[in-house]
Coordinates of C-alpha atoms in Angstrom, one line a residue:
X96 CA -11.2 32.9 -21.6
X97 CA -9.9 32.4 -25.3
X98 CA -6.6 31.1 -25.8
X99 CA -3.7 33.1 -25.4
X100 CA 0.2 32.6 -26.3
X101 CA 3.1 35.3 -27.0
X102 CA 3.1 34.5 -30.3
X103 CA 1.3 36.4 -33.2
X104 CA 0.5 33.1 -34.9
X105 CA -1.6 32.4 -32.7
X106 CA -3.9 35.9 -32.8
X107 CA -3.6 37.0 -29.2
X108 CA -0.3 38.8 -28.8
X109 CA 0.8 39.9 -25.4
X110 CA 2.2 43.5 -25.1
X111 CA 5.3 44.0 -22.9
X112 CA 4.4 43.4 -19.5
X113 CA 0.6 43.4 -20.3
X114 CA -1.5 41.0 -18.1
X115 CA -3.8 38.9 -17.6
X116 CA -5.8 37.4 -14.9
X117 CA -7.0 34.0 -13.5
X118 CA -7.8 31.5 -11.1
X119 CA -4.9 29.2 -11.5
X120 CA -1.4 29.6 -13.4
X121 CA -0.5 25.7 -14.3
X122 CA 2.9 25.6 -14.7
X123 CA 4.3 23.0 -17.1
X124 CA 1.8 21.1 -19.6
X125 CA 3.2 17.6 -18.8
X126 CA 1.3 15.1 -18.0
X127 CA 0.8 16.0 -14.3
X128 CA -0.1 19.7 -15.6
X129 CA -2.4 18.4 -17.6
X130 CA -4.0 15.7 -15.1
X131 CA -4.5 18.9 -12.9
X132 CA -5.9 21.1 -15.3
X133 CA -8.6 19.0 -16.8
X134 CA -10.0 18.1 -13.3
X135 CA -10.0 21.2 -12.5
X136 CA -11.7 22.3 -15.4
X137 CA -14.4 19.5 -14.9
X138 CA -15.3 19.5 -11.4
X139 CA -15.2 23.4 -11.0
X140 CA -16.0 27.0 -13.1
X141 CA -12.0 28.3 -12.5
X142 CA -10.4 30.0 -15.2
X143 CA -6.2 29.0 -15.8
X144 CA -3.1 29.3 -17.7
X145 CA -0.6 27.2 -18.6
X146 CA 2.8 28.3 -19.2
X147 CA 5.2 25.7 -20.7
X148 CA 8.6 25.8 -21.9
X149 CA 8.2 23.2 -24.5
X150 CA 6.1 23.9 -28.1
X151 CA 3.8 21.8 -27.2
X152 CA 1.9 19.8 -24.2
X153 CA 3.8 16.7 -23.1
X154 CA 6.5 17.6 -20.8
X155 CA 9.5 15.2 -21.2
X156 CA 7.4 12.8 -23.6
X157 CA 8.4 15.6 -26.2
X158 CA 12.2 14.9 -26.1
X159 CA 11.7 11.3 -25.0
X160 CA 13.6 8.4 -27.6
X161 CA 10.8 7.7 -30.1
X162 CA 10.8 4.0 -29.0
X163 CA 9.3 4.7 -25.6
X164 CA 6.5 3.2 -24.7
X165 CA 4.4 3.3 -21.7
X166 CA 5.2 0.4 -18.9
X167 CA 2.1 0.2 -17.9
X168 CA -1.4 -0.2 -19.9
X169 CA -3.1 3.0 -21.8
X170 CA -6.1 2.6 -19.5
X171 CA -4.6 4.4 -16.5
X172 CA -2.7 7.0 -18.5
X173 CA -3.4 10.7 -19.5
X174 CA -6.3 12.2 -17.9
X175 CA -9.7 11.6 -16.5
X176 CA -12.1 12.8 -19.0
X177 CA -10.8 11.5 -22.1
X178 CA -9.4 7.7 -23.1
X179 CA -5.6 6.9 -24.0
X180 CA -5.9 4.2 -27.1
X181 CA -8.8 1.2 -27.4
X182 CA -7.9 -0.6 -24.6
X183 CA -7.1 -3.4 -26.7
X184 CA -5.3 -6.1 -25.6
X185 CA -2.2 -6.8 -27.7
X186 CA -2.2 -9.6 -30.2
X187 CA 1.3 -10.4 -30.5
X188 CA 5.4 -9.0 -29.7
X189 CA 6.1 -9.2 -26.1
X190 CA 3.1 -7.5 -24.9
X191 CA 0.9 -10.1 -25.7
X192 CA -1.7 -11.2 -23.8
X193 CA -1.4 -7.7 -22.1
X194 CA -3.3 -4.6 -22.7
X195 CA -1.7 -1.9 -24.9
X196 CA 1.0 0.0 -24.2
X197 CA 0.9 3.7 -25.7
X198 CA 4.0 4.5 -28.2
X199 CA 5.5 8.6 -27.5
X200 CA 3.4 9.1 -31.0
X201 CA 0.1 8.1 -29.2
X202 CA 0.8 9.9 -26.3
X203 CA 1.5 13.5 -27.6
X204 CA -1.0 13.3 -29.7
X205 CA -3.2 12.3 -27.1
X206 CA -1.9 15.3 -24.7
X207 CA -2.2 17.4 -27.9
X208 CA -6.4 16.6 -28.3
X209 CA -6.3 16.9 -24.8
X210 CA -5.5 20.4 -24.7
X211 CA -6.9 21.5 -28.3
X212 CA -9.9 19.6 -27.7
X213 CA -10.8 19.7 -24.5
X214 CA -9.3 22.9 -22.5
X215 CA -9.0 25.7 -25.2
X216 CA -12.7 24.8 -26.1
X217 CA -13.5 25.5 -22.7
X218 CA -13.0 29.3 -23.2
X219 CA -11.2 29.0 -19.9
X220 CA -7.8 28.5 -20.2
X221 CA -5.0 30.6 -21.8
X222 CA -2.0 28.2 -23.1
X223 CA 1.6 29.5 -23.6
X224 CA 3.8 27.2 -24.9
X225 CA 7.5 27.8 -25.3
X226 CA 7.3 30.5 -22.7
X227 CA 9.1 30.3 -18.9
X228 CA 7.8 31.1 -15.5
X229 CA 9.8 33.2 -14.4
X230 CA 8.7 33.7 -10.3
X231 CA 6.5 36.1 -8.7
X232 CA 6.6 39.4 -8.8
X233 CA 8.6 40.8 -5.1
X234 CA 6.9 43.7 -5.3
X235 CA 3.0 41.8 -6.3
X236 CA 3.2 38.5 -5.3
X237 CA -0.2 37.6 -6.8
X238 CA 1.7 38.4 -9.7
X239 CA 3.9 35.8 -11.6
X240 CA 6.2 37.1 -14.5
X241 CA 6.6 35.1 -17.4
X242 CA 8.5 35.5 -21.1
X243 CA 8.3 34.0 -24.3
X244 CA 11.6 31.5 -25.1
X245 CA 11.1 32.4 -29.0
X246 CA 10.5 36.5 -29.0
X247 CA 11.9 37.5 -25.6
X248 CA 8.6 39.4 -24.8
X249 CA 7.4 39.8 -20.7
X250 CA 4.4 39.0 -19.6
X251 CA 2.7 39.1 -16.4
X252 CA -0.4 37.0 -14.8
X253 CA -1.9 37.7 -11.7
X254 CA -3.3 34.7 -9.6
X255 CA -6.5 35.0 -8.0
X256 CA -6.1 31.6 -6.1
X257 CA -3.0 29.5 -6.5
X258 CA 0.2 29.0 -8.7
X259 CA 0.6 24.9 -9.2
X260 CA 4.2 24.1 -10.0
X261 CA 3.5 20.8 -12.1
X262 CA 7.7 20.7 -12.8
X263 CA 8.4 19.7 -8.9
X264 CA 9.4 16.2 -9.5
X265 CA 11.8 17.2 -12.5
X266 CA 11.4 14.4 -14.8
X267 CA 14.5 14.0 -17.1
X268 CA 15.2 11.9 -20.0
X269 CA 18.9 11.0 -21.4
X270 CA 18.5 13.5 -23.9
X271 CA 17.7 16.5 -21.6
X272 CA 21.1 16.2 -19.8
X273 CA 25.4 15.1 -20.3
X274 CA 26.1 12.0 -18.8
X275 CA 27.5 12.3 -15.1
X276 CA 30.8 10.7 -16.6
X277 CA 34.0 11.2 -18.0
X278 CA 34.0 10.6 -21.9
X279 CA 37.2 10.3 -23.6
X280 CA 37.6 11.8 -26.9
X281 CA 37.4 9.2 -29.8
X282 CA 34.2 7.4 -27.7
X283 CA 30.9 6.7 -29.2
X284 CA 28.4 7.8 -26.9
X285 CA 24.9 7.9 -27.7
X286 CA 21.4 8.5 -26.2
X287 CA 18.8 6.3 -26.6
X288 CA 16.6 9.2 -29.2
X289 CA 19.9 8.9 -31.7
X290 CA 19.3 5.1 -31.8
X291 CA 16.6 4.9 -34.8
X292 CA 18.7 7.0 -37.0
X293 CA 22.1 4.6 -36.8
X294 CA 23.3 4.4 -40.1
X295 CA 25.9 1.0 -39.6
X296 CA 26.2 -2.0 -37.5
X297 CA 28.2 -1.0 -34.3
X298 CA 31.0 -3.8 -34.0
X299 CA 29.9 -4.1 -30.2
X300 CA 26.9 -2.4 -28.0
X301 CA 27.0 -1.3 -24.0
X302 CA 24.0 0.0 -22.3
X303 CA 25.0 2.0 -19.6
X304 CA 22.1 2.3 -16.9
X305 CA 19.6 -0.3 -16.0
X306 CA 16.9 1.4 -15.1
X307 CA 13.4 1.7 -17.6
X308 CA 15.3 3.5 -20.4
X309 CA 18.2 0.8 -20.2
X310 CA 15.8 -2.0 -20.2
X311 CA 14.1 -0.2 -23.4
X312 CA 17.3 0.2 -25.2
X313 CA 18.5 -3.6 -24.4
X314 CA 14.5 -4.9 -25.4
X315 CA 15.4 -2.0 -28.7
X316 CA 18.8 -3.7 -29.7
X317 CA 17.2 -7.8 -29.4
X318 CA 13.7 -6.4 -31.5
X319 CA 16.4 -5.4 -34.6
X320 CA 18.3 -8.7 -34.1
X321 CA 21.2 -7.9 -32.6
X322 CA 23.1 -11.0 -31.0
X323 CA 22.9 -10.9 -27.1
X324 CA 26.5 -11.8 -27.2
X325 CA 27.0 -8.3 -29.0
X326 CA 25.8 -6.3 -26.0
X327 CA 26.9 -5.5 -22.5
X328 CA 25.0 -4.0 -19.9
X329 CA 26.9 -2.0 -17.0
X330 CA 24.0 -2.3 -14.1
X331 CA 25.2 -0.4 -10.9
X332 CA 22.3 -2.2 -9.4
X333 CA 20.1 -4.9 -10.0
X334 CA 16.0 -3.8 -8.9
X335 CA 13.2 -5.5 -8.1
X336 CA 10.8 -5.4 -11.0
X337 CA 7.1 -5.5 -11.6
X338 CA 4.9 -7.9 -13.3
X339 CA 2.2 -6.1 -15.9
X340 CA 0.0 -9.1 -16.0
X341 CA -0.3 -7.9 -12.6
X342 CA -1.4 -4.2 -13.7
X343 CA -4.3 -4.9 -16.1
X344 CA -7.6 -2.7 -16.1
X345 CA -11.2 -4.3 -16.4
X346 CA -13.5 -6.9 -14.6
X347 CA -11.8 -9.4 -16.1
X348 CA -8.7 -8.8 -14.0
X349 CA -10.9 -8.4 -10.5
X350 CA -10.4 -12.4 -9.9
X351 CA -6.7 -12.3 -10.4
X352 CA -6.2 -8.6 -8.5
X353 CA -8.3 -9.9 -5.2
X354 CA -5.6 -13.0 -5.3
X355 CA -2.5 -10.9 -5.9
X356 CA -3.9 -8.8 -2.9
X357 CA -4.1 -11.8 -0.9
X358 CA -1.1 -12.9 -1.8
X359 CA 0.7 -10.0 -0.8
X360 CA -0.8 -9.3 2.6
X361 CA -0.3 -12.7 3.7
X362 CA 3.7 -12.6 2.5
X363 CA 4.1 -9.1 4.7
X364 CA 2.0 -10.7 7.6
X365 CA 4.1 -13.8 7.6
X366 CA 7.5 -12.4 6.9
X367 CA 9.8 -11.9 9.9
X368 CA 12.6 -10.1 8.4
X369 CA 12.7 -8.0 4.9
X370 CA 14.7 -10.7 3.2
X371 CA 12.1 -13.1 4.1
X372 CA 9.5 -10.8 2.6
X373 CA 11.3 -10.5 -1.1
X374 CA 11.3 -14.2 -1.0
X375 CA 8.0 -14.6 -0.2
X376 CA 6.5 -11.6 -2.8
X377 CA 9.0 -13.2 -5.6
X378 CA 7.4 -16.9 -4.9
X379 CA 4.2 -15.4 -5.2
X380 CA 4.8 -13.7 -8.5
X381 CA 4.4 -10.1 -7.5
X382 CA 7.9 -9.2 -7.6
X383 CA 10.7 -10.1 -10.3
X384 CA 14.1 -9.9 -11.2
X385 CA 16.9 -10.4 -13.8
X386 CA 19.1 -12.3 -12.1
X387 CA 18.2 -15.3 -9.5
X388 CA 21.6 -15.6 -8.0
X389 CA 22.1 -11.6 -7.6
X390 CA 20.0 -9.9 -5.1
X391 CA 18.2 -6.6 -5.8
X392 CA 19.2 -3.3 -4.3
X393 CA 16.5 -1.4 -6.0
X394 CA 13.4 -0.5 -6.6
X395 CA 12.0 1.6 -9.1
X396 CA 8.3 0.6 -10.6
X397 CA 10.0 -0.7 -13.5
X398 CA 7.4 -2.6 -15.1
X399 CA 8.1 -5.7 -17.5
X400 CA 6.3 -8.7 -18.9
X401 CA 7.3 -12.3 -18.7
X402 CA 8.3 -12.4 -22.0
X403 CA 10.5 -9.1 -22.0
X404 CA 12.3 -10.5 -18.7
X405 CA 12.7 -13.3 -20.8
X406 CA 14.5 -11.8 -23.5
X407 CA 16.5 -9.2 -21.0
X408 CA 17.6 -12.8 -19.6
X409 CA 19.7 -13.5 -22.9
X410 CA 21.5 -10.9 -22.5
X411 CA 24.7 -12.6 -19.9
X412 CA 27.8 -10.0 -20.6
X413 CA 26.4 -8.2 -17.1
X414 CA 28.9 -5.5 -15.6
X415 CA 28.0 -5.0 -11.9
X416 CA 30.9 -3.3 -10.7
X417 CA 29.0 0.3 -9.9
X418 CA 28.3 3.6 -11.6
X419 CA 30.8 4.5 -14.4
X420 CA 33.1 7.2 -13.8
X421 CA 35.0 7.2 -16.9
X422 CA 34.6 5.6 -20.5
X423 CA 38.1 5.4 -21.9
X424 CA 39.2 4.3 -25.6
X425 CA 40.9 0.8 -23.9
X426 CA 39.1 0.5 -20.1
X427 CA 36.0 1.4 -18.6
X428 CA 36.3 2.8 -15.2
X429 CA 33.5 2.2 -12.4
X430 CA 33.2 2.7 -9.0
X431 CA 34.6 -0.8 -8.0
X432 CA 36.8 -1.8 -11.0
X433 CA 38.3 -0.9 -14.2
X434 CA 37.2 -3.4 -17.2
X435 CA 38.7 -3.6 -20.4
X436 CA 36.5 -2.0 -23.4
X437 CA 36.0 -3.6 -26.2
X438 CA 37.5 -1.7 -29.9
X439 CA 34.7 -0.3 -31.9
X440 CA 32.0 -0.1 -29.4
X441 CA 28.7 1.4 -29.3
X442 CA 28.1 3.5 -25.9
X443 CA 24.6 4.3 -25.3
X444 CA 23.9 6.2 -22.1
X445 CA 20.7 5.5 -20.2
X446 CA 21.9 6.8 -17.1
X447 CA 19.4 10.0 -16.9
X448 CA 17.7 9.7 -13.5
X449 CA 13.9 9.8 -14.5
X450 CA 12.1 10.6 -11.5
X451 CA 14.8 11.9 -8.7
X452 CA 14.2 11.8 -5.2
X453 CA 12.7 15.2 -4.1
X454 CA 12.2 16.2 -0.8
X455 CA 8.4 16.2 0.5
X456 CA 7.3 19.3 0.9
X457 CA 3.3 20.2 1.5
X458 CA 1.3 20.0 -1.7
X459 CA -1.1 22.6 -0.9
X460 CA 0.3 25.6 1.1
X461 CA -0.9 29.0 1.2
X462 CA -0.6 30.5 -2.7
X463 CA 0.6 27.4 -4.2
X464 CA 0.2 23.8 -5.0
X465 CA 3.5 21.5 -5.5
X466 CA 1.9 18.6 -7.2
X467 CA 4.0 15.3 -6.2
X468 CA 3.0 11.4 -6.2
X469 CA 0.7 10.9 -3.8
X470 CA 0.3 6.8 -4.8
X471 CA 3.6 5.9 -5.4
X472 CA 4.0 5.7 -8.8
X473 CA 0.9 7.1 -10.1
X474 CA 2.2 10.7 -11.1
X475 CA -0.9 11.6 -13.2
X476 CA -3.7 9.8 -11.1
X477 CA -1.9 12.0 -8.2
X478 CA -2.5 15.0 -10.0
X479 CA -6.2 14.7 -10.7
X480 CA -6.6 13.5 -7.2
X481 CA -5.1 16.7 -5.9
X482 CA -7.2 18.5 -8.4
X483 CA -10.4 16.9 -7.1
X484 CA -9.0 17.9 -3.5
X485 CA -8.6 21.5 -4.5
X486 CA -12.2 21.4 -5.8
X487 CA -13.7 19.9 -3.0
X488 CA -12.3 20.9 0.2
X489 CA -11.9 24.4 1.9
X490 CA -9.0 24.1 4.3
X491 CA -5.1 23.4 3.3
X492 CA -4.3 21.3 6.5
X493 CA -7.6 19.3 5.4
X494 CA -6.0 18.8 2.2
X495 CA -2.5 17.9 3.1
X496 CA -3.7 15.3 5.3
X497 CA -5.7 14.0 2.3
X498 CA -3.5 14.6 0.1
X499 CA 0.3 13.0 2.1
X500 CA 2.9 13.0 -1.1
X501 CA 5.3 10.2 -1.3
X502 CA 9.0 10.3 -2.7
X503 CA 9.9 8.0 -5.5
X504 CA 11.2 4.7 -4.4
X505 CA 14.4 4.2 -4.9
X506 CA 16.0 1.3 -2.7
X507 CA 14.5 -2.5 -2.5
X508 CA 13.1 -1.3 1.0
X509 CA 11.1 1.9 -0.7
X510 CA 8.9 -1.0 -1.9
X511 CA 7.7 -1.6 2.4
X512 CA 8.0 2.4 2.4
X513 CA 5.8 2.8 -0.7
X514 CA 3.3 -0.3 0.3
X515 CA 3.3 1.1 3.7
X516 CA 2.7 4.6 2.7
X517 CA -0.5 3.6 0.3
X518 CA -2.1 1.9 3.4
X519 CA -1.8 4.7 5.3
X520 CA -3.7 6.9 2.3
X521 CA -6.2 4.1 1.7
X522 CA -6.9 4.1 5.5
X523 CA -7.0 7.7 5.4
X524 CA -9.7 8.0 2.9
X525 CA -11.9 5.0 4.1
X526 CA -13.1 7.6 6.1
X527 CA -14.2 9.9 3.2
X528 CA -17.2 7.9 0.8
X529 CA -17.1 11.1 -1.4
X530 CA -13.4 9.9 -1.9
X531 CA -13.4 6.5 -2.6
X532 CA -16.3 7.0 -4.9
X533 CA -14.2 9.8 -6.9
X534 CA -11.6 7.2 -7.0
X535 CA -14.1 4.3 -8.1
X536 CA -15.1 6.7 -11.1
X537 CA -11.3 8.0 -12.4
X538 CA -10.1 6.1 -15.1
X539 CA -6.6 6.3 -13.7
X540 CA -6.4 3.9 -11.0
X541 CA -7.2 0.6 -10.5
X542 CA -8.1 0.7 -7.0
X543 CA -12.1 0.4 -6.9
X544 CA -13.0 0.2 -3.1
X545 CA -15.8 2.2 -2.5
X546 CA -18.4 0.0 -4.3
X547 CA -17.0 -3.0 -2.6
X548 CA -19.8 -4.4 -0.4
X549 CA -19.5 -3.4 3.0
X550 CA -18.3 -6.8 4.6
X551 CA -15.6 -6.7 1.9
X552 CA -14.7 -2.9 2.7
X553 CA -14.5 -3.9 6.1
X554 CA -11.8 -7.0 5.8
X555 CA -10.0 -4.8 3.2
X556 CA -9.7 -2.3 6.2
X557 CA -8.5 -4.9 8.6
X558 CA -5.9 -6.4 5.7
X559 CA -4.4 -2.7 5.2
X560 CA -4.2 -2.3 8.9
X561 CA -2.3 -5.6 9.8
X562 CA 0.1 -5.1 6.7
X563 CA 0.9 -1.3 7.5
X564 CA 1.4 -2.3 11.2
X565 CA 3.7 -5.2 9.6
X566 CA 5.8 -3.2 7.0
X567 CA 6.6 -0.5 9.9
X568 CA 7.5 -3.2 12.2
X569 CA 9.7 -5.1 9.7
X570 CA 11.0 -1.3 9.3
X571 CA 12.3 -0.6 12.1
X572 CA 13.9 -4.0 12.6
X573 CA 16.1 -3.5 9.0
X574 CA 17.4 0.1 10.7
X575 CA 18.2 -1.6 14.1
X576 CA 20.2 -4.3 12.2
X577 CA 21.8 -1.6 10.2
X578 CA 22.6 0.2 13.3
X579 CA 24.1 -2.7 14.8
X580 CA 26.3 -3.8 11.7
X581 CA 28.0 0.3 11.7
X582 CA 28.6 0.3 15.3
X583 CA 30.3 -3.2 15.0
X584 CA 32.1 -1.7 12.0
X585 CA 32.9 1.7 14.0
X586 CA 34.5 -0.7 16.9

C-alpha cells in the first residue's frame, strides 16, 4: 500500500470520511510504534497504518530538550532491522571508554530513515502524521475514526486484525506538561528545551527533579562551566542508579557480563533482608548512588557512568525535604520544609514524570494490542518482541503468557520486583528455542541465551530459579516487616 496522509502535500488526500483498509492501525510512531511496526513488517506480509499526532516519527524524542542523549548505548536502540550510530566507542567527555550514546539529532533522524526508508518503501504502510485516533466507530467497531490536527478533515480505517495502542505508557517530557506546583509571579521557571537558548548568566541555578532529565540538566549546567556552588538540586528522593560500563554490547563485554551475573545472583542468594541486598549489589558494583550517607528510596533505570556520578558528586547544595509545592519570590515550599530562595535564581523544572506507573493490563486481547515493557526497561526491545509474538503465535492466552508486561519501577524494591519479574520471563521462554533464538538475533537486547551451550543453559536455569525464589522470599519478608511497623504505629 502507498503512503497515505491527510495532507495534499503529500499526493494522497483523504476525502471526508473516506477509508481505507488494513491489517493493523499502529497508533503513535514513537519508538515503541515503530519497534512494532518494522517487526511486523519483517517477519509477516500485513499491511498497517500509523496515525500520529506529532509531524513526524519520534514520539516524545520530538519535543525532548535538544541536549538529551540516550542513557544507554545506540546498540540496543531503535529497531531491529536497521543500526542506531557506529557503535563506536567514545573517545573522550564523560562517556569515555563507553559506547555511544545517541544525541535527539541522531535519533529522529534515525526514526525518520526508519520510516522513509524502510516502511513507506514497503508499499505496505499508510503513515499519517499530525493526525489523532480518535476511537472506534460504536456503530463499526472494526472501524477506527481518525482526523487530521492541521485541516480538520475525518477519516476512517477499518481493521482487519488488531488496533495496537503504542501511546499506553504515556511518555512525557518537561515540555509536554505545567509543573505540578505553585509558581509565584515574578519566578523564573524554565524547562530543560529553553536551556540552550539562555541569553545571560542566571545569578543562581535550581534543578527541581532528580530523576534522568534532572541529572541531564545538572551534567548540562557543569559541561558550560557553571560553579557547583552556583546550583541547587531539590531531590524528593535519592534512587539507586545504574552503571553503563555494565550495559555494553559486543563479545568483548561477554567476560565482564557472565561476572556481573555472578555477582548478582550470589548477592540475592546470600542476602537475608533487602537492606542486606543493596549493600551487597552496591559492593559489587551493580548498583550506585549519589550520596553514601543517604539511602535510596528509588529506582528508576537511570543510567550514569563513573565519571558523570563523579561530577553530579560536586554538586553539595542538596535539598531533600520532598516534592515542591510552591516556588515563591523569598522561600521555597516542599512537602517537609519551607527553605529560603535565593534572589535572582534560575528555576529549571525537571519534574515531568517520564514513564508513569500504568496499570498492567493484557497486551494482546481480543481486537487490540496494548504494547507495554515486558523487560523492565526495554520499551522498544518489548515492542518488537510483542511484534515477533503476534507473528508467530495463534492464540492470545498463548501470547499473554509469553508476553507478561511489567510496570515501570519506581521504588528501590521495584528493582527485586523487576529482577524478579525478568526471571520469571527468561524461565518462561527457556521453554521456547524458537524464542531464545529470536532473542539471540535482535539487536536490542543484550541477553544471548539460546546459543549458550547446553551445560551453560542449564546452570543459567538453575541461577534464575534460585534468585526468583530469593527475591520473592526477601519480598514477602519487607511487606511483613512493613505490616508489623503500621500495626505497631496503629496501637
Amino acid at each position: 500500500m502507498a503512503n497515505s496522509t491527510p495532507t495534499p502535500e503529500r499526493g494522497n488526500t483523504l476525502s471526508e470520511r473516506e477509508i481505507i483498509e488494513v491489517d493493523y492501525l499502529i497508533v503513535g510512531a514513537g519508538a515503541m510504534g515503530m519497534a512494532f511496526a518494522d517487526t511486523l513488517l519483517t517477519e509477516t506480509d500485513a499491511t498497517v497504518a500509523i496515525v500520529d499526532r506529532y509531524g513526524r516519527p519520534g514520539g516524545h524524542w520530538t519535543v525532548a530538550y535538544p541536549f538529551v542523549r540516550l542513557h544507554q548505548p545506540s546498540s540496543f536502540y531503535g529497531v531491529n532491522s536497521r543500526e542506531l550510530g557506529t557503535d563506536e566507542v567514545d573517545q573522550d567527555g564523560w562517556n569515555a571508554g563507553l559506547h555511544e550514546l545517541a544525541s535527539s539529532d541522531e535519533i529522529l533522524t534515525y526514526f525518520d530513515q526508519v520510516m522513509r526508508k524502510t516502511l513507506l518503501p514497503s508499499g505496505r504502510v499508510s503513515y499519517f502524521p499530525m493526525s489523532h485516533y480518535d476511537g472506534a466507530d460504536p456503530a463499526r467497531p472494526d472501524v477506527q475514526r481518525c482526523h487530521s490536527l492541521v485541516s480538520g478533515g475525518e477519516f476512517d480505517i477499518r481493521v482487519r486484525r488488531r488496533t495496537v495502542d503504542a501511546t499506553y505508557m504515556n511518555v512525557t517530557v518537561p515540555a509536554m506538561c505545567p509543573p505540578k506546583y505553585e509558581v509565584a509571579s515574578g519566578v523564573r521557571l524554565i524547562t530543560p528545551n529553553q536551556l540552550p537558548a539562555l541569553e545571560q548568566q542566571a545569578s543562581h541555578y535550581t534543578v527541581v527533579g532528580a530523576g534522568k532529565t534532572g541529572i541531564d540538566a545538572c551534567l548540562w549546567l557543569l559541561q558550560h562551566g557553571v560553579d557547583p556552588s552556583g546550583i541547587t538540586w531539590i531531590m524528593p528522593r535519592d534512587s539507586w542508579l545504574l552503571d553503563r560500563a555494565q550495559i555494553q554490547p559486543g563479545p568483548e563485554s561477554a567476560a565482564s557480563d557472565a561476572e556481573s551475573f555472578t555477582a548478582r545472583i550470589r548477592a540475592v542468594l546470600e542476602s537475608r533482608t533487602v537492606e542486606e541486598l543493596f549493600q551487597r549489589l552496591e559492593a559489587g558494583g551493580l548498583l550506585l548512588r549519589l550520596s553514601s550517607d543517604v539511602t535510596p528510596t528509588a529506582y528508576r533505570c537511570a543510567t550514569v557512568s563513573r565519571t558523570e556520578l563523579e561530577q553530579l558528586r560536586r554538586i553539595t547544595d542538596i535539598v531533600r525535604h520532598g516534592r515542591v509545592r510552591r516556588i515563591g519570590a523569598d522561600t521555597v515550599e516542599l512537602g517537609g520544609a519551607t527553605v529560603p530562595a535565593r534572589p535572582g535564581t534560575l528555576y529549571i523544572d525537571c519534574t515531568a514524570d517520564g514513564l508513569e506507573a500504568r496499570p498492567v493490563v493484557p497486551m494482546f486481547s481480543g481486537s487490540r494490542i496494548t504494547l507495554q515493557t515486558l523487560v523492565p526497561c526495554q520499551q522498544v526491545f518489548s515492542a518488537a518482541f510483542a511484534a515477533h509474538v503476534e507473528a508467530t503465535y495463534e492464540d492470545d492466552a498463548e501470547k499473554n503468557g509469553i508476553c507478561v508486561a511489567a510496570p515501570h519501577p519506581n521504588t528501590a524494591l521495584d528493582w527485586l520486583r523487576s529482577s524478579a519479574h525478568l526471571d520469571d520471563l527468561l524461565l518462561r521462554w527457556f521453554a521456547d528455542r524458537g524464542l531464545l533464538e529470536w532473542c539471540d538475533a535482535s539487536r536490542l537486547t543484550k541477553y544471548s541465551i539460546g546459543s549458550l551451550p547446553d551445560e551453560l543453559r542449564t546452570a543459567l536455569f538453575e541461577g534464575l530459579h534460585a534468585e526468583r525464589k530469593q527475591l520473592q522470599q526477601l519480598l514477602a519478608h519487607e511487606d511483613q516487616t512493613v505490616a508489623v511497623a503500621v500495626a505497631v504505629a496503629a496501637n
